Coordinates of C-alpha atoms in Angstrom, one line a residue:
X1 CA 53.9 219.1 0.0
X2 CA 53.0 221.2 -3.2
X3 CA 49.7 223.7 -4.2
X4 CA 45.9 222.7 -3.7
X5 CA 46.4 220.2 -6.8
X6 CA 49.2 218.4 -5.7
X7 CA 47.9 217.9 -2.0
X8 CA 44.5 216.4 -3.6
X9 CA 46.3 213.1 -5.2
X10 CA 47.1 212.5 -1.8
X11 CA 44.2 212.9 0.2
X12 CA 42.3 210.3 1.0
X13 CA 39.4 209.4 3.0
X14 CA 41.1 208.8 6.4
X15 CA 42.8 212.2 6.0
X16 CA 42.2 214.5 8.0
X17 CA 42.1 218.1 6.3
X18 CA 42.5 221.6 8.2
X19 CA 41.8 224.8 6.8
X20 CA 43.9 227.6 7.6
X21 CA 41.2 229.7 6.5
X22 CA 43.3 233.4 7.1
X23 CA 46.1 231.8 9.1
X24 CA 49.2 230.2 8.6
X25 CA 50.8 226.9 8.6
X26 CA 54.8 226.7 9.7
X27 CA 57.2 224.3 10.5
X28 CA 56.9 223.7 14.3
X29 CA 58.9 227.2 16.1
X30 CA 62.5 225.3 17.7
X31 CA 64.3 226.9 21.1
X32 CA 67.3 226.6 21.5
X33 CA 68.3 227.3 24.5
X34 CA 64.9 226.1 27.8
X35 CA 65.4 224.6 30.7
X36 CA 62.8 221.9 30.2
X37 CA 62.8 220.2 33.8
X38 CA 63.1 223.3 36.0
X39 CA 60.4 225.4 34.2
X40 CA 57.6 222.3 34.3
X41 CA 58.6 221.8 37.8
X42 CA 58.0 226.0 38.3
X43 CA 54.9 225.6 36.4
X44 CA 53.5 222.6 38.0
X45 CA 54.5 222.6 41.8
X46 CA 56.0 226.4 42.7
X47 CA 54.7 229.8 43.3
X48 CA 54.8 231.9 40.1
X49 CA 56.0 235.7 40.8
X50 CA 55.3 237.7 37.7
X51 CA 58.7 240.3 36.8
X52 CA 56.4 243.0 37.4
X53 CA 56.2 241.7 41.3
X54 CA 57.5 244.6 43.8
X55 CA 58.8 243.5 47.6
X56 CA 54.9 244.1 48.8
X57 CA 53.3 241.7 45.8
X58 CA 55.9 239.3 46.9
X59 CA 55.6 239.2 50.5
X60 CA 51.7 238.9 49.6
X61 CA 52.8 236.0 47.3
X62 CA 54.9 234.2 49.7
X63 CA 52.2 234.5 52.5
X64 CA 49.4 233.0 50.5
X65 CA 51.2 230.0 49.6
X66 CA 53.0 229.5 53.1
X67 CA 49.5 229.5 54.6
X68 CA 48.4 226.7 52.1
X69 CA 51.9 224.8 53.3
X70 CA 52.7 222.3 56.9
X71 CA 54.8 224.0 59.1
X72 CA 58.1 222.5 57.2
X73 CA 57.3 222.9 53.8
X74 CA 59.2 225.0 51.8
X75 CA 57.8 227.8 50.0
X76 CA 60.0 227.4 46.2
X77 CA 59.5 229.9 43.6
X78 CA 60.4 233.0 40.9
X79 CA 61.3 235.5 39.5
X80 CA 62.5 237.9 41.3
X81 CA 63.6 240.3 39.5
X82 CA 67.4 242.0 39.7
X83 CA 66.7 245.0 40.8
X84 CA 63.8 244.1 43.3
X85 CA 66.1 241.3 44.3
X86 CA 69.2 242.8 45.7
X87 CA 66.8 245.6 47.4
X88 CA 66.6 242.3 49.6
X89 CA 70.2 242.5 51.3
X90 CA 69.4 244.2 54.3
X91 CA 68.1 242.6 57.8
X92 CA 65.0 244.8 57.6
X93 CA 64.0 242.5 54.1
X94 CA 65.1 239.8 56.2
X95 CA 62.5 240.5 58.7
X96 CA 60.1 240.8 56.4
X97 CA 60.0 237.8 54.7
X98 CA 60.5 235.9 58.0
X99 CA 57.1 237.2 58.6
X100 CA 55.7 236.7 55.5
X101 CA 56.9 233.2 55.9
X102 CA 54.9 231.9 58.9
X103 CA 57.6 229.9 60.2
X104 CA 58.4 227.8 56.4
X105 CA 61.6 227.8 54.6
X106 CA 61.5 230.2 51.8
X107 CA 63.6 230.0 48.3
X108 CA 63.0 232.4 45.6
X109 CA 65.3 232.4 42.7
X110 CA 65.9 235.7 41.0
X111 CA 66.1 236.5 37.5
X112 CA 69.7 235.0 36.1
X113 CA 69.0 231.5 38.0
X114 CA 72.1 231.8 39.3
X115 CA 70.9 233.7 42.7
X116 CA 68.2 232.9 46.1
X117 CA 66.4 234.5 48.2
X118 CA 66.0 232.8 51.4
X119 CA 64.7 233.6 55.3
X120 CA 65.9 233.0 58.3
X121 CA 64.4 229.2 58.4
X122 CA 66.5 228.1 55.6
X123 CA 69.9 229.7 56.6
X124 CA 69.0 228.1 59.5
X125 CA 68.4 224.8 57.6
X126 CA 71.6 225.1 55.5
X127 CA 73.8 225.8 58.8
X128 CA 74.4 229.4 57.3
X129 CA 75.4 232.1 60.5
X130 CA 77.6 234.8 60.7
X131 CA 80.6 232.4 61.1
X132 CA 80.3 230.6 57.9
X133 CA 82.7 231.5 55.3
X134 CA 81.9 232.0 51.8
X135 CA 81.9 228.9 49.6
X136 CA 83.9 228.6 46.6
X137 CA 82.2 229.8 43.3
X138 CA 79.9 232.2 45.8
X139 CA 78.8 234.2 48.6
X140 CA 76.8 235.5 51.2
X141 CA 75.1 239.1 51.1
X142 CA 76.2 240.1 54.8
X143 CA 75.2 243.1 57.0
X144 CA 77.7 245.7 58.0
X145 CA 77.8 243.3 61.1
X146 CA 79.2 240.4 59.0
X147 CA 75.5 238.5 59.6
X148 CA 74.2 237.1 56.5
X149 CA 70.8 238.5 55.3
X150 CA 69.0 236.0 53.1
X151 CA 70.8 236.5 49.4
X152 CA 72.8 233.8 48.4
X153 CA 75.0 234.3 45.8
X154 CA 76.1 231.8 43.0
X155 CA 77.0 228.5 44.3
X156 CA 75.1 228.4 47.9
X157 CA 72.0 228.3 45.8
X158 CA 72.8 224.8 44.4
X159 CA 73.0 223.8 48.3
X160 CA 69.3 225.7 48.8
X161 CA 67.7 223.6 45.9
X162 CA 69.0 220.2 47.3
X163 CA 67.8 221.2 50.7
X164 CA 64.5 222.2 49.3
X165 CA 64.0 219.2 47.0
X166 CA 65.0 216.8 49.5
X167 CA 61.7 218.2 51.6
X168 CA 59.6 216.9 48.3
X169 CA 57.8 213.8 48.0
X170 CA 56.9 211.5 45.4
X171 CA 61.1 212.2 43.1
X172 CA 59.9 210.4 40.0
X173 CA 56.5 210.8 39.5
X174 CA 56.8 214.2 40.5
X175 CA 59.6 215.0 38.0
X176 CA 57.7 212.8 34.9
X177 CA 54.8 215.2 35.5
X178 CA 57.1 218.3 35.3
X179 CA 58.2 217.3 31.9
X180 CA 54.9 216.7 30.8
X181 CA 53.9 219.8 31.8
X182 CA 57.1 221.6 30.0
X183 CA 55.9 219.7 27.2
X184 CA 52.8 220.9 27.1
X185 CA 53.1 224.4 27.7
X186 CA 56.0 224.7 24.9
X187 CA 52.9 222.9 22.6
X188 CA 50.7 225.4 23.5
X189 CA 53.3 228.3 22.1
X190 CA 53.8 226.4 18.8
X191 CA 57.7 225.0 20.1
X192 CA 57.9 221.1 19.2
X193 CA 62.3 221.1 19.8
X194 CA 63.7 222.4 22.2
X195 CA 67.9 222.2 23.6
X196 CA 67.5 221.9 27.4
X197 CA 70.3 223.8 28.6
X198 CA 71.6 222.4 31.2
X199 CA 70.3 218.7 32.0
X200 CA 71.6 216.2 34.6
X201 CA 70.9 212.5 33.9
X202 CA 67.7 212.2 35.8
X203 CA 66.1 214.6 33.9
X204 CA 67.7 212.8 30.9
X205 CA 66.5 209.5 32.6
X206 CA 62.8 211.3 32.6
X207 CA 62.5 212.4 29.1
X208 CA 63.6 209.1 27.7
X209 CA 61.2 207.5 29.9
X210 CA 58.2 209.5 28.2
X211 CA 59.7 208.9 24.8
X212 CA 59.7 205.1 25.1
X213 CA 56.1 205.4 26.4
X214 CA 55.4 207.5 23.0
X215 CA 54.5 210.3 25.5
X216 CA 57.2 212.6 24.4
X217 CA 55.7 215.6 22.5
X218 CA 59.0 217.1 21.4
X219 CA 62.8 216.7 20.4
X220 CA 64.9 217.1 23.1
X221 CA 68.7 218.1 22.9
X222 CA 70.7 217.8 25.9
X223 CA 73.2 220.2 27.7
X224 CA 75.4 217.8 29.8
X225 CA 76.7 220.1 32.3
X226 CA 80.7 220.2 32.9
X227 CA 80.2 221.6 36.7
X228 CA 77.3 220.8 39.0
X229 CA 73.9 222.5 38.6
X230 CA 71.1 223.6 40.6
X231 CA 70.9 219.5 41.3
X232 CA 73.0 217.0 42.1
X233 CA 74.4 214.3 40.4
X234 CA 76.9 212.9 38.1
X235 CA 78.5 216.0 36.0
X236 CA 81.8 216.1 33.9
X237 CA 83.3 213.0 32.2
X238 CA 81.5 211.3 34.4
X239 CA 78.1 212.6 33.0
X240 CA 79.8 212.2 29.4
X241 CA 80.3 208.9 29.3
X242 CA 76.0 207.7 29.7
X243 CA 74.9 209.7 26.7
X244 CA 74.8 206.8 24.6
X245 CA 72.4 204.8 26.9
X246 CA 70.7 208.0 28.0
X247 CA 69.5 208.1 23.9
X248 CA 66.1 207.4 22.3
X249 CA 64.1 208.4 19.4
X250 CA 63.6 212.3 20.3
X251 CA 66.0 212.7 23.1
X252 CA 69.3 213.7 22.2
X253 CA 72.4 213.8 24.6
X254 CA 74.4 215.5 21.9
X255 CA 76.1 218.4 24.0
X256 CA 78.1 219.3 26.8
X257 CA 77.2 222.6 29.1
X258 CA 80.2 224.9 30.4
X259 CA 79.1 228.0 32.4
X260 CA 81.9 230.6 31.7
X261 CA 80.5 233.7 33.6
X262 CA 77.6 235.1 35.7
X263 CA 75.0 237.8 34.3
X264 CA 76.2 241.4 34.1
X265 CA 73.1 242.8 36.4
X266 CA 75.1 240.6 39.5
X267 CA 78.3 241.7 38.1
X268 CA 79.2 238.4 37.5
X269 CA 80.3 238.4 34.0
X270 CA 83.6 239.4 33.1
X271 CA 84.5 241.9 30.4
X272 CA 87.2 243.9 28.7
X273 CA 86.4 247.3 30.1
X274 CA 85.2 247.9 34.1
X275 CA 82.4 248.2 35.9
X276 CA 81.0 251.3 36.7
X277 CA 81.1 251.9 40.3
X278 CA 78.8 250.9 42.8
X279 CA 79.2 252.6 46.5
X280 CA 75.7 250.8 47.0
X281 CA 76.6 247.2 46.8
X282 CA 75.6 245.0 49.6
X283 CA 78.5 243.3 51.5
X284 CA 79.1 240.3 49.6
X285 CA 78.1 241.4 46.4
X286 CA 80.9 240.5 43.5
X287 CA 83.0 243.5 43.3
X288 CA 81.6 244.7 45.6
X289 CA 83.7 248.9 46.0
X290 CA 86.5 247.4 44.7
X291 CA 86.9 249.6 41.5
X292 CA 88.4 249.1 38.6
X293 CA 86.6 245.7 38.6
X294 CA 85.9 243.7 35.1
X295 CA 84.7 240.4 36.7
X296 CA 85.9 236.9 37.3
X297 CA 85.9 233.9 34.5
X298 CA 84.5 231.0 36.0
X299 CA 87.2 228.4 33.4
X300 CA 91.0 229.2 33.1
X301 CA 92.2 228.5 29.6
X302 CA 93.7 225.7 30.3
X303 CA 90.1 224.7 31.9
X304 CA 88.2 225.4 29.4
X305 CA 90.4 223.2 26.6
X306 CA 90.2 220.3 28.8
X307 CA 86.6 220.7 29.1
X308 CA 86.1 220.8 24.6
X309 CA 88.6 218.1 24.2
X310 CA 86.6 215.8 27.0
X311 CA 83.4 216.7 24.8
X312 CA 84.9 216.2 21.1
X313 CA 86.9 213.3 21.9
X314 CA 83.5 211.4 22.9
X315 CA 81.7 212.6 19.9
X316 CA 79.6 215.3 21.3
X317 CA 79.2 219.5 21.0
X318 CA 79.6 222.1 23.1
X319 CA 77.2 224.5 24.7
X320 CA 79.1 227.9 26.2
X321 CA 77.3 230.1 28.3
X322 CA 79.4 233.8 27.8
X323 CA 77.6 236.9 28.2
X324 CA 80.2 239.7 28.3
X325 CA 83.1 240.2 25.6
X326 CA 86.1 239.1 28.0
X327 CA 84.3 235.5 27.8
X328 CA 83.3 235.8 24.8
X329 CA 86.3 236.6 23.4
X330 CA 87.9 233.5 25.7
X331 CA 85.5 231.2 23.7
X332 CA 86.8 231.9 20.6
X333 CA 90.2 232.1 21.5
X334 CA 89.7 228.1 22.6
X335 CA 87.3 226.8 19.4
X336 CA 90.1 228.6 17.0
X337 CA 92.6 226.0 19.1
X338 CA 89.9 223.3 18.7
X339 CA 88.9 224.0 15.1
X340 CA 92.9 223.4 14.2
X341 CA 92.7 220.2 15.9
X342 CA 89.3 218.7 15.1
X343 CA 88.4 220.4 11.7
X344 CA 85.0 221.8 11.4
X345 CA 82.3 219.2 12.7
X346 CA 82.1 220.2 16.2
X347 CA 79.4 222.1 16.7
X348 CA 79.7 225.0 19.1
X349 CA 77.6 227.8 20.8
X350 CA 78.1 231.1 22.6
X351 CA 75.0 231.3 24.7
X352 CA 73.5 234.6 25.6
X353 CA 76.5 236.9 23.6
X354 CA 74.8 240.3 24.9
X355 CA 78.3 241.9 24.6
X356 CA 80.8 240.9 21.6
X357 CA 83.6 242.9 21.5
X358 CA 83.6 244.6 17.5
X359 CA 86.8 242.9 16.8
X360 CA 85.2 239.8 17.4
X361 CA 82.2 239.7 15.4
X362 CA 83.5 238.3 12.4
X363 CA 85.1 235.2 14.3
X364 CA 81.7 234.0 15.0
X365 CA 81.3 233.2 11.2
X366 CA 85.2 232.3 10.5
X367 CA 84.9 230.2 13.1
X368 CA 81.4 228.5 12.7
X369 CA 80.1 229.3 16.0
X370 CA 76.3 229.4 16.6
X371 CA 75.1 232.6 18.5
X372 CA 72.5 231.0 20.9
X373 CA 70.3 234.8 21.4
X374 CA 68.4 233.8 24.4
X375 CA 66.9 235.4 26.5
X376 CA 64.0 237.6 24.8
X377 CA 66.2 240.5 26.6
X378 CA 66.7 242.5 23.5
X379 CA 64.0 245.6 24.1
X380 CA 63.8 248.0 26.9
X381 CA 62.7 246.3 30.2
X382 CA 63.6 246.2 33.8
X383 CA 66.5 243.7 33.3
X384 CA 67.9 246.1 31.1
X385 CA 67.3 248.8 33.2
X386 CA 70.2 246.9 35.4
X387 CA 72.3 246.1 33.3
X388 CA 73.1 249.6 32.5
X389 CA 73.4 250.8 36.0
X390 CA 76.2 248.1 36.0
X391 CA 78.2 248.6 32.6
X392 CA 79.7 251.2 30.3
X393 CA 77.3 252.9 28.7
X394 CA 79.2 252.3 25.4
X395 CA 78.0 248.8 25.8
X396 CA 74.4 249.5 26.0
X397 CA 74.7 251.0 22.5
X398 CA 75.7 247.4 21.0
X399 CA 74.0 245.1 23.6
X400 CA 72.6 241.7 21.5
X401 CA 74.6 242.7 18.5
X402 CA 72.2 240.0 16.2
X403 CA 71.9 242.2 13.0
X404 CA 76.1 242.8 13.2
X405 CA 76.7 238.9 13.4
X406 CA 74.2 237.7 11.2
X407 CA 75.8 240.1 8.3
X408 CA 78.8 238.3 8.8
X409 CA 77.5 234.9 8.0
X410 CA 76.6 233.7 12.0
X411 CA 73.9 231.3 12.6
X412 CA 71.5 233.3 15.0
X413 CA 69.5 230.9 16.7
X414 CA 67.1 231.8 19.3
X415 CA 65.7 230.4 22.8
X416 CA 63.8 231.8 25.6
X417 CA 65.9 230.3 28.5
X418 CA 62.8 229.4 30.1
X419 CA 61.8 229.5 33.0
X420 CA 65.1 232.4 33.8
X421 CA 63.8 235.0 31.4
X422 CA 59.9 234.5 31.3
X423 CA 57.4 232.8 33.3
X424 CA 56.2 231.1 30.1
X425 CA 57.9 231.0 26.9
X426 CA 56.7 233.4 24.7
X427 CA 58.4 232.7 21.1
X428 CA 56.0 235.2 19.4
X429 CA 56.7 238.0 21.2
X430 CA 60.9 237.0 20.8
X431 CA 60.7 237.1 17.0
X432 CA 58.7 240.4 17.3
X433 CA 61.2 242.0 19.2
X434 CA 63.8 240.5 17.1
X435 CA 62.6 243.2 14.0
X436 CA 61.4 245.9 16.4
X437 CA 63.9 246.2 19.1
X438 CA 61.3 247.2 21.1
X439 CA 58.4 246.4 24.5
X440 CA 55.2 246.2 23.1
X441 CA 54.6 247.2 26.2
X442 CA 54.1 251.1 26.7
X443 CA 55.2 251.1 30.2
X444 CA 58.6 251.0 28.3
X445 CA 59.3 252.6 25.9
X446 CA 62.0 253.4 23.6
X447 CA 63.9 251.2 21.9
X448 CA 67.3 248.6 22.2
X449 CA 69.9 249.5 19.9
X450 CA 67.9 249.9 17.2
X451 CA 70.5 249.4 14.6
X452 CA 71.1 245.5 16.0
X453 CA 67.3 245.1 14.6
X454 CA 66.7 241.9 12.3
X455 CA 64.1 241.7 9.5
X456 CA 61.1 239.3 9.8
X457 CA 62.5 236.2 7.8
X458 CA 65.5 236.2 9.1
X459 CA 63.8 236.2 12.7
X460 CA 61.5 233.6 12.0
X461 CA 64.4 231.9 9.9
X462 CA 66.3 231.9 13.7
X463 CA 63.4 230.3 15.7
X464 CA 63.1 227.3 12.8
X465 CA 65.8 226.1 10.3
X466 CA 68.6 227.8 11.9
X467 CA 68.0 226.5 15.7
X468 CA 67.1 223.2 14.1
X469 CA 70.9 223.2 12.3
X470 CA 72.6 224.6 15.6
X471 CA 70.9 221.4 17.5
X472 CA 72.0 219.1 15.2
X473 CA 68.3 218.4 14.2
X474 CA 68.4 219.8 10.4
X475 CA 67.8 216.2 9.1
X476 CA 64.9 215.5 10.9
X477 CA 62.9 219.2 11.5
X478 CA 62.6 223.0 11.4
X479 CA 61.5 223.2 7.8
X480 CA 57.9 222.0 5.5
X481 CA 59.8 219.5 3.9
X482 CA 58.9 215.7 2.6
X483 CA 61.0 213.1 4.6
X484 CA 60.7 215.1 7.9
X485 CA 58.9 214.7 10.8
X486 CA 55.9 216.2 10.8
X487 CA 56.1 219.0 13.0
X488 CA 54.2 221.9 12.0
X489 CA 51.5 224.6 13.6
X490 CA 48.7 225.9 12.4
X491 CA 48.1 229.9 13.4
X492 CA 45.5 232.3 13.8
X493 CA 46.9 234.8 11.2
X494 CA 49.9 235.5 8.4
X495 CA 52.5 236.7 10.1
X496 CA 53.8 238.5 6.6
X497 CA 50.4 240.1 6.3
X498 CA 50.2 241.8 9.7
X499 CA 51.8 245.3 11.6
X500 CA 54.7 243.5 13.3
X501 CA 53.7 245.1 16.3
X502 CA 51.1 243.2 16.7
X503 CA 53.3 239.6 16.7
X504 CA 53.0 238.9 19.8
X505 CA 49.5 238.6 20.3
X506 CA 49.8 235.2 17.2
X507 CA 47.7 232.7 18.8
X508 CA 48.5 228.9 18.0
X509 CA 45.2 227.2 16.8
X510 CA 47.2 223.7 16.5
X511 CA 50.6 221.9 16.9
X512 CA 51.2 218.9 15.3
X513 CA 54.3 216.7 16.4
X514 CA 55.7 213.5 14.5
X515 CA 52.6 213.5 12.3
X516 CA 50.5 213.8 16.3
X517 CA 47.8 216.8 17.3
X518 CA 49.6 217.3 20.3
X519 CA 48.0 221.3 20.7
X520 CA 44.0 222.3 19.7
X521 CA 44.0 225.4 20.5
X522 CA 41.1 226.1 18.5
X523 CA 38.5 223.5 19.9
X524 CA 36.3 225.5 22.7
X525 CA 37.2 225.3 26.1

């Protein structure tokens, strides 16, 4: 490290040496909150619906693929968006997609993860009719005549992803070339750390795997989920206990995952004030026309307590996912408890805060909680659109409050909650948005509660050195510094000597990992 002089003592005649030329060399970007299995496995093996995808581009989609498929493969894919997706919950859409289908289960996840589409082959397969009674933790989008019509809500999507793995081939090799893939493609964007959000073992089992083979181009940290998720599998205490074996060089088992609440545009998360009515809802849907209604928590107090003491007491950190103040406010209500009884090591995070209550912006920083800002939600888009036909309108004014924490001392760290939020990641376009507040894209304009806006360090500061501290990876990455790994991107332009606007076009010409090319984007072809 050091000027032109003091790199020249060091250079010898096996180093390599790469010119920036008008570009930019960084520490390698860090996100903090990806699901690295599930969005290699969407990339490698599963149809890719872009968010701009209306019910006729999808049906297209779905009939493409199915015609490429045997008669009982299933057709897997995303992302349907929220407002396209619960246009779905009628038998007409039903129909539709039955015939798209040509006969092969279909299961499209929409735009929270936590929701499926599905026709009438895989109700069939998962022994779903008119008599089945809604499962706990979820439910069934029904027609006035009580028949379910294809959107499964919450937990019956778990049941829809085991039923549609199970129909796969080839578990393990399958899975090691997902990671890979997730790998690569976060490589590609400049990303060389990530925090996979939610991970079950065998997905821990497959990124240690790679990193013993020295095929692991990236830090992993680990979200040990409290609940089950999406898979199946040890989860709980019972998960806990293997993160010491489930441990290498780059993959680190360090947290625990609690899911507290939904997402606002399924009017699953819970807050202080109501929802605004919704006469339209399909039968099923949470709420429903039941008004006032705030939402449901998915932890009791006494739940969630248990849950932090079963994470501190083996030495590991907490992951939250809260997206509406009632949570929110629930999560620091339990790490105040937690901080009087384990001091201030235990590291915690509020994932996806879109909605803190003003009163509670200051506890972030009292109480030295890490505001995991994920997804790249904050600028006008369709998601957005949603979310305010669902909530208060005072909320929308405050929505991703990032300038109001970080003024109070919170560590803003940023993720893309890949594969939910984006079909890639797209980190430049995130720290863009972060200062701007708004869609480079003119279809929607406007802008996000401007005021929330964060200045360019401070944006770049929250995709680097701050998600490198929340992950408990400041020793080791997220800054140029001499001891560290060597983890570092080369880019196609200053980012401090550009129109902001323009960000999100940065193209990375190379990624270096652990001292490893691991990315040439600027070789030809």
């Amino acid at each position: 490290m050091g000027d032109e002089t003091d790199v020249a003592e060091v250079t010898g005649p096996r180093t390599q040496v790469v010119h920036a030329g008008e570009g930019m060399v960084m520490p390698g970007l860090i996100d903090v909150h990806s699901h690295v299995g599930f969005g290699g496995q969407a990339a490698a093996w599963e149809l890719d619906l872009s968010p701009m995808f209306g019910v006729e581009e999808i049906l297209g989609a779905v009939r493409d693929r199915a015609r490429s498929l045997g008669p009982d493969e299933w057709v897997v894919g995303g992302i349907v968006i929220s407002p396209v997706f619960y246009a779905m919950g009628n038998p007409e859409m039903l129909a539709a997609l039955d015939g798209a289908s040509l006969g092969r289960p279909v299961m499209l996840r929409d735009d929270s993860l936590h929701n499926r589409w599905v026709n009438s082959r895989a109700l069939e397969i998962l022994g779903i009719d008119a008599a089945s009674p809604d499962p706990a933790g979820g439910s069934y989008v029904r027609d006035a005549a009580g028949r379910p019509v294809g959107l499964l809500l919450g937990q019956p999507s778990t049941d829809a992803e085991l039923a549609a793995r199970r129909s796969f081939g080839g578990g393990h090799e399958r899975d090691l070339h997902s990671a890979r893939t997730a790998v690569s493609i976060f490589n590609s964007v400049g990303v060389t750390a990530t925090q996979d959000a939610a991970t079950m073992g065998a997905w821990l089992d497959v990124f240690t795997e790679l990193d013993r083979a020295g095929e692991l181009n990236a830090w992993i940290v680990g979200s040990m989920p409290a609940r089950e998720f999406i898979e199946s599998g040890p989860v709980g205490t019972d998960l806990f206990d293997t993160s010491p074996v489930r441990r290498s060089a780059h993959v680190r088992p360090d947290f625990v995952k609690g899911v507290l609440d939904g997402v606002p545009m399924t009017r699953t998360s819970k807050f202080l004030d109501p929802y605004k009515s919704d006469p339209f809802a399909p039968v099923g849907a949470p709420g429903g026309h039941v008004c006032p209604f705030h939402g449901e928590g998915l932890f009791t107090d006494e739940e969630l307590l248990q849950l932090l003491e079963d994470a501190l007491s083996r030495g590991l950190h907490a992951k939250l996912h809260a997206t509406a103040d009632a949570t929110v406010r629930q999560v620091l209500d339990a790490v105040a408890v937690m901080r009087e009884r384990h001091g201030e090591d235990p590291v915690f995070h509020i994932a996806h805060p879109e909605f803190v209550h003003p009163d509670d912006v200051s506890r972030f920083a009292e109480l030295g909680i890490v505001a995991d800002a994920s997804p790249v939600l904050w600028f006008p888009n369709p998601m957005n659109d949603m979310i305010s036909q669902q909530v208060q309108d005072h909320y929308m004014d405050r929505i991703w409050p990032l300038r109001d924490l970080h003024d109070v001392g919170t560590l803003v760290a940023a993720g893309s909650d890949w594969p939910v939020a984006m079909p890639v990641p797209n980190p430049w376009l995130s720290i863009q948005t972060m200062v701007t507040r708004r869609s480079p894209d003119p279809v929607f304009p406007g802008s996000l509660a401007a005021d929330q806006a964060l200045d360019l360090d401070t944006a770049i500061r929250a995709h680097t050195v701050n998600a490198a501290q929340a992950m408990g990876l400041a020793q080791e990455t997220g800054q140029l510094s001499v001891g560290k790994s060597a983890d570092f991107i080369v880019l196609d332009r200053d980012l401090f000597d550009m129109p902001v606007e323009d960000i999100h076009t940065t193209r990375v010409q190379q990624t270096w990992f652990n001292g490893r090319l691991v990315h040439d984007g600027s070789s030809p072809g």
